[in-house]
CSV table of C-alpha atoms in Angstrom, one decimal:
chain,number,residue,atom,x,y,z
A,1,MET,CA,-18.7,-8.1,-12.2
A,2,ASN,CA,-20.2,-7.5,-15.8
A,3,GLU,CA,-21.1,-10.7,-17.7
A,4,GLN,CA,-19.6,-11.1,-21.2
A,5,SER,CA,-21.6,-9.6,-24.1
A,6,PRO,CA,-23.4,-12.3,-26.2
A,7,TYR,CA,-22.2,-10.5,-29.2
A,8,THR,CA,-18.7,-10.6,-28.1
A,9,LEU,CA,-18.9,-14.4,-27.2
A,10,ALA,CA,-20.4,-14.8,-30.7
A,11,ASP,CA,-17.3,-13.1,-32.2
A,12,GLU,CA,-15.0,-15.3,-30.3
A,13,ALA,CA,-17.0,-18.4,-31.4
A,14,ALA,CA,-16.7,-17.3,-35.0
A,15,ALA,CA,-13.0,-16.7,-34.9
A,16,ARG,CA,-12.3,-20.1,-33.3
A,17,LEU,CA,-14.6,-21.5,-36.0
A,18,ALA,CA,-12.4,-20.2,-38.7
A,19,GLU,CA,-9.3,-21.7,-37.0
A,20,LEU,CA,-10.9,-25.2,-36.8
A,21,THR,CA,-12.4,-25.3,-40.2
A,22,GLY,CA,-9.9,-23.3,-42.2
A,23,VAL,CA,-12.8,-21.4,-43.7
A,24,GLU,CA,-12.4,-17.6,-43.1
A,25,ARG,CA,-15.9,-16.6,-44.1
A,26,HIS,CA,-19.1,-18.7,-44.5
A,27,ASP,CA,-21.9,-17.5,-46.7
A,28,VAL,CA,-25.1,-19.2,-45.7
A,29,ALA,CA,-26.1,-20.9,-42.5
A,30,LEU,CA,-28.5,-23.8,-42.0
A,31,VAL,CA,-29.9,-25.0,-38.5
A,32,LEU,CA,-31.3,-28.5,-38.9
A,33,GLY,CA,-34.0,-29.2,-36.4
A,34,SER,CA,-35.6,-32.5,-35.3
A,35,GLY,CA,-36.1,-35.0,-37.9
A,36,TRP,CA,-33.8,-33.0,-40.5
A,37,LEU,CA,-30.6,-34.7,-39.4
A,38,PRO,CA,-30.7,-37.6,-42.2
A,39,ALA,CA,-30.9,-34.8,-44.9
A,40,VAL,CA,-27.5,-33.2,-44.2
A,41,ASP,CA,-25.4,-35.3,-46.6
A,42,ALA,CA,-27.3,-34.0,-49.7
A,43,LEU,CA,-26.1,-30.5,-49.2
A,44,GLY,CA,-22.6,-30.9,-50.5
A,45,GLU,CA,-19.0,-32.0,-49.5
A,46,ALA,CA,-18.3,-31.6,-45.9
A,47,THR,CA,-14.9,-30.0,-45.6
A,48,ALA,CA,-14.8,-29.9,-41.7
A,49,GLU,CA,-16.9,-31.2,-38.9
A,50,ILE,CA,-16.4,-30.2,-35.3
A,51,ALA,CA,-18.3,-30.5,-31.9
A,52,THR,CA,-20.3,-27.6,-30.8
A,53,THR,CA,-18.4,-27.9,-27.4
A,54,ASP,CA,-15.2,-26.9,-29.3
A,55,LEU,CA,-16.5,-23.4,-29.8
A,56,PRO,CA,-16.9,-20.7,-26.9
A,57,GLY,CA,-20.4,-20.4,-25.7
A,58,PHE,CA,-21.9,-23.7,-26.9
A,59,SER,CA,-23.1,-26.6,-24.8
A,60,ALA,CA,-23.5,-30.4,-25.7
A,61,ALA,CA,-26.7,-31.5,-27.5
A,62,ALA,CA,-29.4,-32.4,-25.1
A,63,VAL,CA,-32.2,-33.6,-27.3
A,64,ALA,CA,-32.5,-36.9,-29.3
A,65,GLY,CA,-32.1,-36.3,-33.0
A,66,HIS,CA,-29.5,-33.5,-32.6
A,67,SER,CA,-25.9,-34.6,-33.1
A,68,GLY,CA,-24.1,-31.7,-31.3
A,69,LYS,CA,-21.9,-31.1,-34.4
A,70,ILE,CA,-21.3,-28.4,-36.8
A,71,ARG,CA,-20.3,-28.8,-40.4
A,72,SER,CA,-18.5,-26.7,-42.9
A,73,VAL,CA,-19.8,-27.7,-46.3
A,74,ARG,CA,-18.7,-26.6,-49.7
A,75,ALA,CA,-21.7,-26.3,-52.1
A,76,GLY,CA,-20.8,-24.9,-55.5
A,77,ASP,CA,-19.2,-21.5,-55.0
A,78,ARG,CA,-20.6,-21.2,-51.4
A,79,ASN,CA,-19.4,-22.2,-47.9
A,80,LEU,CA,-22.3,-23.4,-45.8
A,81,LEU,CA,-22.2,-23.5,-42.0
A,82,VAL,CA,-24.5,-26.4,-41.0
A,83,PHE,CA,-25.7,-26.7,-37.3
A,84,LEU,CA,-26.7,-30.2,-36.6
A,85,SER,CA,-28.2,-29.3,-33.3
A,86,ARG,CA,-29.6,-26.3,-31.5
A,87,THR,CA,-30.3,-25.1,-28.0
A,88,HIS,CA,-33.9,-25.0,-27.0
A,89,TYR,CA,-35.6,-22.5,-24.9
A,90,TYR,CA,-37.0,-25.3,-22.6
A,91,GLU,CA,-33.5,-26.5,-21.8
A,92,GLY,CA,-33.2,-23.7,-19.4
A,93,ARG,CA,-29.9,-22.2,-20.5
A,94,GLY,CA,-31.4,-18.7,-21.3
A,95,VAL,CA,-32.3,-17.0,-24.5
A,96,PRO,CA,-28.8,-15.9,-25.3
A,97,ALA,CA,-27.8,-19.6,-25.4
A,98,VAL,CA,-30.7,-20.2,-27.8
A,99,VAL,CA,-29.6,-17.7,-30.3
A,100,HIS,CA,-25.8,-18.1,-29.9
A,101,GLY,CA,-25.6,-20.3,-33.0
A,102,VAL,CA,-27.4,-17.7,-35.1
A,103,ARG,CA,-25.1,-14.8,-33.8
A,104,THR,CA,-22.1,-17.0,-34.4
A,105,ALA,CA,-23.2,-17.6,-38.0
A,106,ALA,CA,-23.7,-13.8,-38.6
A,107,ALA,CA,-20.2,-13.1,-37.0
A,108,ALA,CA,-18.7,-15.9,-39.3
A,109,GLY,CA,-20.0,-13.9,-42.5
A,110,CYS,CA,-23.3,-15.7,-43.2
A,111,ARG,CA,-25.7,-13.2,-45.0
A,112,ALA,CA,-28.6,-15.6,-44.9
A,113,ILE,CA,-29.9,-18.5,-42.7
A,114,VAL,CA,-32.2,-21.4,-43.1
A,115,LEU,CA,-34.1,-22.3,-40.0
A,116,THR,CA,-35.6,-25.7,-40.0
A,117,ASN,CA,-37.7,-27.6,-37.4
A,118,GLY,CA,-39.9,-30.6,-36.9
A,119,CYS,CA,-43.5,-29.4,-35.9
A,120,GLY,CA,-47.1,-30.3,-35.5
A,121,GLY,CA,-49.5,-29.3,-38.3
A,122,LEU,CA,-53.0,-28.1,-38.1
A,123,LYS,CA,-54.0,-28.8,-41.5
A,124,GLU,CA,-55.1,-32.4,-42.0
A,125,THR,CA,-53.9,-32.3,-45.6
A,126,TRP,CA,-50.4,-32.0,-44.3
A,127,SER,CA,-49.4,-35.5,-43.8
A,128,PRO,CA,-46.3,-36.4,-41.8
A,129,GLY,CA,-43.2,-35.7,-43.9
A,130,THR,CA,-44.7,-32.6,-45.6
A,131,PRO,CA,-42.4,-29.6,-45.8
A,132,VAL,CA,-44.0,-26.2,-45.3
A,133,LEU,CA,-42.5,-22.7,-45.6
A,134,ILE,CA,-42.8,-20.4,-42.7
A,135,SER,CA,-44.6,-17.2,-43.8
A,136,ASP,CA,-44.8,-15.6,-40.4
A,137,HIS,CA,-44.7,-16.5,-36.7
A,138,ILE,CA,-46.4,-15.9,-33.4
A,139,ASN,CA,-43.9,-16.0,-30.4
A,140,LEU,CA,-45.6,-17.4,-27.3
A,141,THR,CA,-42.4,-17.7,-25.3
A,142,GLY,CA,-42.9,-14.3,-23.8
A,143,ARG,CA,-39.2,-13.5,-24.6
A,144,SER,CA,-37.0,-11.7,-27.0
A,145,PRO,CA,-33.2,-12.2,-27.7
A,146,ILE,CA,-32.9,-8.4,-28.0
A,147,GLU,CA,-32.5,-6.1,-25.0
A,148,GLY,CA,-32.6,-2.4,-24.7
A,149,ALA,CA,-34.1,0.1,-27.0
A,150,ASN,CA,-33.3,-1.7,-30.3
A,151,PHE,CA,-36.5,-1.7,-32.2
A,152,VAL,CA,-36.1,-4.2,-34.9
A,153,ASP,CA,-38.7,-4.4,-37.7
A,154,LEU,CA,-40.1,-7.9,-38.3
A,155,THR,CA,-42.5,-7.0,-41.1
A,156,ASP,CA,-40.8,-9.4,-43.7
A,157,LEU,CA,-38.9,-11.4,-41.1
A,158,TYR,CA,-39.4,-14.7,-43.2
A,159,SER,CA,-38.0,-13.3,-46.5
A,160,SER,CA,-40.8,-13.3,-49.2
A,161,ARG,CA,-38.0,-13.2,-51.8
A,162,LEU,CA,-36.5,-16.5,-50.5
A,163,ARG,CA,-40.1,-18.1,-50.2
A,164,ALA,CA,-40.8,-17.0,-53.9
A,165,MET,CA,-37.5,-18.7,-54.9
A,166,CYS,CA,-38.5,-21.9,-53.0
A,167,ARG,CA,-41.8,-22.1,-54.8
A,168,GLU,CA,-40.0,-21.8,-58.2
A,169,VAL,CA,-37.9,-24.7,-57.1
A,170,GLU,CA,-40.7,-26.7,-55.7
A,171,PRO,CA,-44.2,-25.4,-56.8
A,172,SER,CA,-46.0,-27.7,-54.4
A,173,LEU,CA,-44.6,-26.1,-51.3
A,174,ASP,CA,-47.3,-24.6,-49.1
A,175,GLU,CA,-46.8,-22.1,-46.4
A,176,GLY,CA,-48.2,-21.2,-42.9
A,177,VAL,CA,-47.8,-19.2,-39.7
A,178,TYR,CA,-45.6,-20.9,-37.2
A,179,VAL,CA,-46.4,-20.7,-33.5
A,180,GLN,CA,-43.7,-21.3,-30.8
A,181,PHE,CA,-44.6,-22.7,-27.4
A,182,PRO,CA,-42.1,-22.8,-24.6
A,183,GLY,CA,-42.3,-26.6,-24.3
A,184,PRO,CA,-40.9,-29.2,-23.5
A,185,HIS,CA,-44.5,-30.6,-23.0
A,186,TYR,CA,-46.7,-30.8,-26.0
A,187,GLU,CA,-49.7,-28.5,-26.5
A,188,THR,CA,-53.2,-29.4,-25.2
A,189,PRO,CA,-56.1,-29.7,-27.7
A,190,ALA,CA,-57.5,-26.6,-26.2
A,191,GLU,CA,-54.2,-24.7,-26.9
A,192,ILE,CA,-54.4,-26.0,-30.5
A,193,GLY,CA,-57.9,-24.5,-30.7
A,194,MET,CA,-56.3,-21.3,-29.6
A,195,VAL,CA,-53.7,-21.5,-32.2
A,196,ARG,CA,-56.2,-22.0,-35.0
A,197,ALA,CA,-58.2,-19.0,-33.6
A,198,ILE,CA,-55.3,-16.7,-33.8
A,199,GLY,CA,-54.2,-17.7,-37.3
A,200,GLY,CA,-51.5,-20.4,-36.7
A,201,HIS,CA,-50.9,-23.3,-38.8
A,202,LEU,CA,-47.8,-25.0,-37.3
A,203,VAL,CA,-46.7,-25.6,-33.7
A,204,GLY,CA,-43.4,-26.2,-32.2
A,205,MET,CA,-40.8,-25.4,-29.6
A,206,SER,CA,-38.0,-23.6,-31.7
A,207,THR,CA,-37.3,-21.1,-34.3
A,208,THR,CA,-38.8,-17.7,-33.4
A,209,LEU,CA,-36.1,-16.5,-31.1
A,210,GLU,CA,-33.6,-17.5,-33.6
A,211,ALA,CA,-35.3,-15.7,-36.4
A,212,ILE,CA,-35.6,-12.6,-34.4
A,213,ALA,CA,-31.8,-12.6,-33.6
A,214,ALA,CA,-31.0,-13.3,-37.3
A,215,ARG,CA,-33.1,-10.2,-38.4
A,216,GLU,CA,-31.3,-8.1,-35.6
A,217,ALA,CA,-27.9,-9.3,-37.2
A,218,GLY,CA,-29.1,-8.2,-40.8
A,219,MET,CA,-29.5,-11.8,-42.1
A,220,GLU,CA,-32.2,-12.9,-44.7
A,221,VAL,CA,-34.2,-15.6,-43.1
A,222,LEU,CA,-35.9,-18.7,-44.6
A,223,GLY,CA,-38.0,-21.0,-42.5
A,224,ILE,CA,-39.0,-24.4,-43.4
A,225,SER,CA,-41.0,-26.7,-41.1
A,226,LEU,CA,-41.2,-30.4,-41.6
A,227,VAL,CA,-44.7,-31.5,-40.4
A,228,THR,CA,-44.0,-34.6,-38.3
A,229,ASN,CA,-47.4,-35.2,-36.8
A,230,LEU,CA,-51.0,-33.7,-36.6
A,231,ALA,CA,-51.2,-31.3,-33.7
A,232,ALA,CA,-52.8,-32.3,-30.4
A,233,GLY,CA,-56.4,-33.3,-30.6
A,234,ILE,CA,-56.7,-33.5,-34.4
A,235,SER,CA,-55.9,-37.2,-34.9
A,236,GLY,CA,-56.8,-38.4,-31.4
A,237,GLN,CA,-53.4,-40.1,-31.1
A,238,PRO,CA,-50.8,-39.3,-28.2
A,239,LEU,CA,-47.7,-37.4,-29.3
A,240,ASN,CA,-44.2,-38.4,-28.7
A,241,HIS,CA,-40.7,-37.3,-29.8
A,242,GLU,CA,-39.9,-40.7,-31.5
A,243,GLU,CA,-42.6,-40.0,-34.0
A,244,VAL,CA,-41.0,-36.8,-34.8
A,245,LEU,CA,-37.7,-38.5,-35.6
A,246,GLU,CA,-39.3,-41.3,-37.6
A,247,ALA,CA,-41.2,-38.9,-39.8
A,248,GLY,CA,-37.8,-37.2,-40.4
A,249,ARG,CA,-36.1,-40.5,-41.3
A,250,ALA,CA,-38.9,-41.3,-43.6
A,251,ALA,CA,-38.8,-37.9,-45.4
A,252,ALA,CA,-34.8,-37.8,-45.5
A,253,THR,CA,-34.4,-38.3,-49.1
A,254,ARG,CA,-37.1,-35.6,-50.0
A,255,MET,CA,-35.8,-33.0,-47.5
A,256,GLY,CA,-32.2,-33.6,-48.7
A,257,ASP,CA,-33.2,-33.1,-52.3
A,258,LEU,CA,-35.3,-29.9,-51.5
A,259,LEU,CA,-32.4,-28.4,-49.4
A,260,GLY,CA,-30.0,-29.4,-52.2
A,261,ARG,CA,-31.9,-27.4,-54.8
A,262,ILE,CA,-32.8,-24.5,-52.6
A,263,VAL,CA,-29.6,-23.6,-50.8
A,264,PRO,CA,-27.5,-22.9,-54.1
A,265,ARG,CA,-29.9,-20.2,-55.1
A,266,ILE,CA,-29.9,-18.3,-51.8
């Protein structure tokens, strides 16, 4: 018996989303990663909020700092689809589950997506609470959300147009190459040394697979990392997830203001 196509499942989820939110078509999607949840209220008026489990193909949130909710938000003349949680690769649900939200957003009409995350930073000048634009990525999961002979170009995966727009809004924004490890364990100092050697500046456990799926779907991608801690071995301090969430809470006002100024221009 053949399994249901992940694209068909995304179409079904998008149709159910339209029924539950009363919004036939959304314009821009946002995925709020660890530490970003407190910033959501600055995006605009929430016209609907549903549980991810109300939609086909989604599971309950399994990580602290992710609410398991999806909001439809009206911001100016745009309908935003805001995911307050994501499925991580390390949860063991498979790559299609990791990118199901992105594919649902594309099926719901979104032409652009903002992928955010909480991550470790390799630059000591990036103190916890610093937002950094993702200029490119290195995917160390060894997996792709695309199967078959579908050769998707990733040259400008993280839109140079959107990054330039962000710097117009906030000139102080820096950018860097994001490296995804499978997780859920944090990286070793030796692995961080490898990341530095191969050109990485940010490390985390999400985002790259979602970005690839978004590009496959024809969406324009903006990636923003919130540096929540210095990467392993730089500060000499042990890493923990509560530190990630605390950095997000401390930076909530700044992140909300940043997103509130950026999203209307996408």
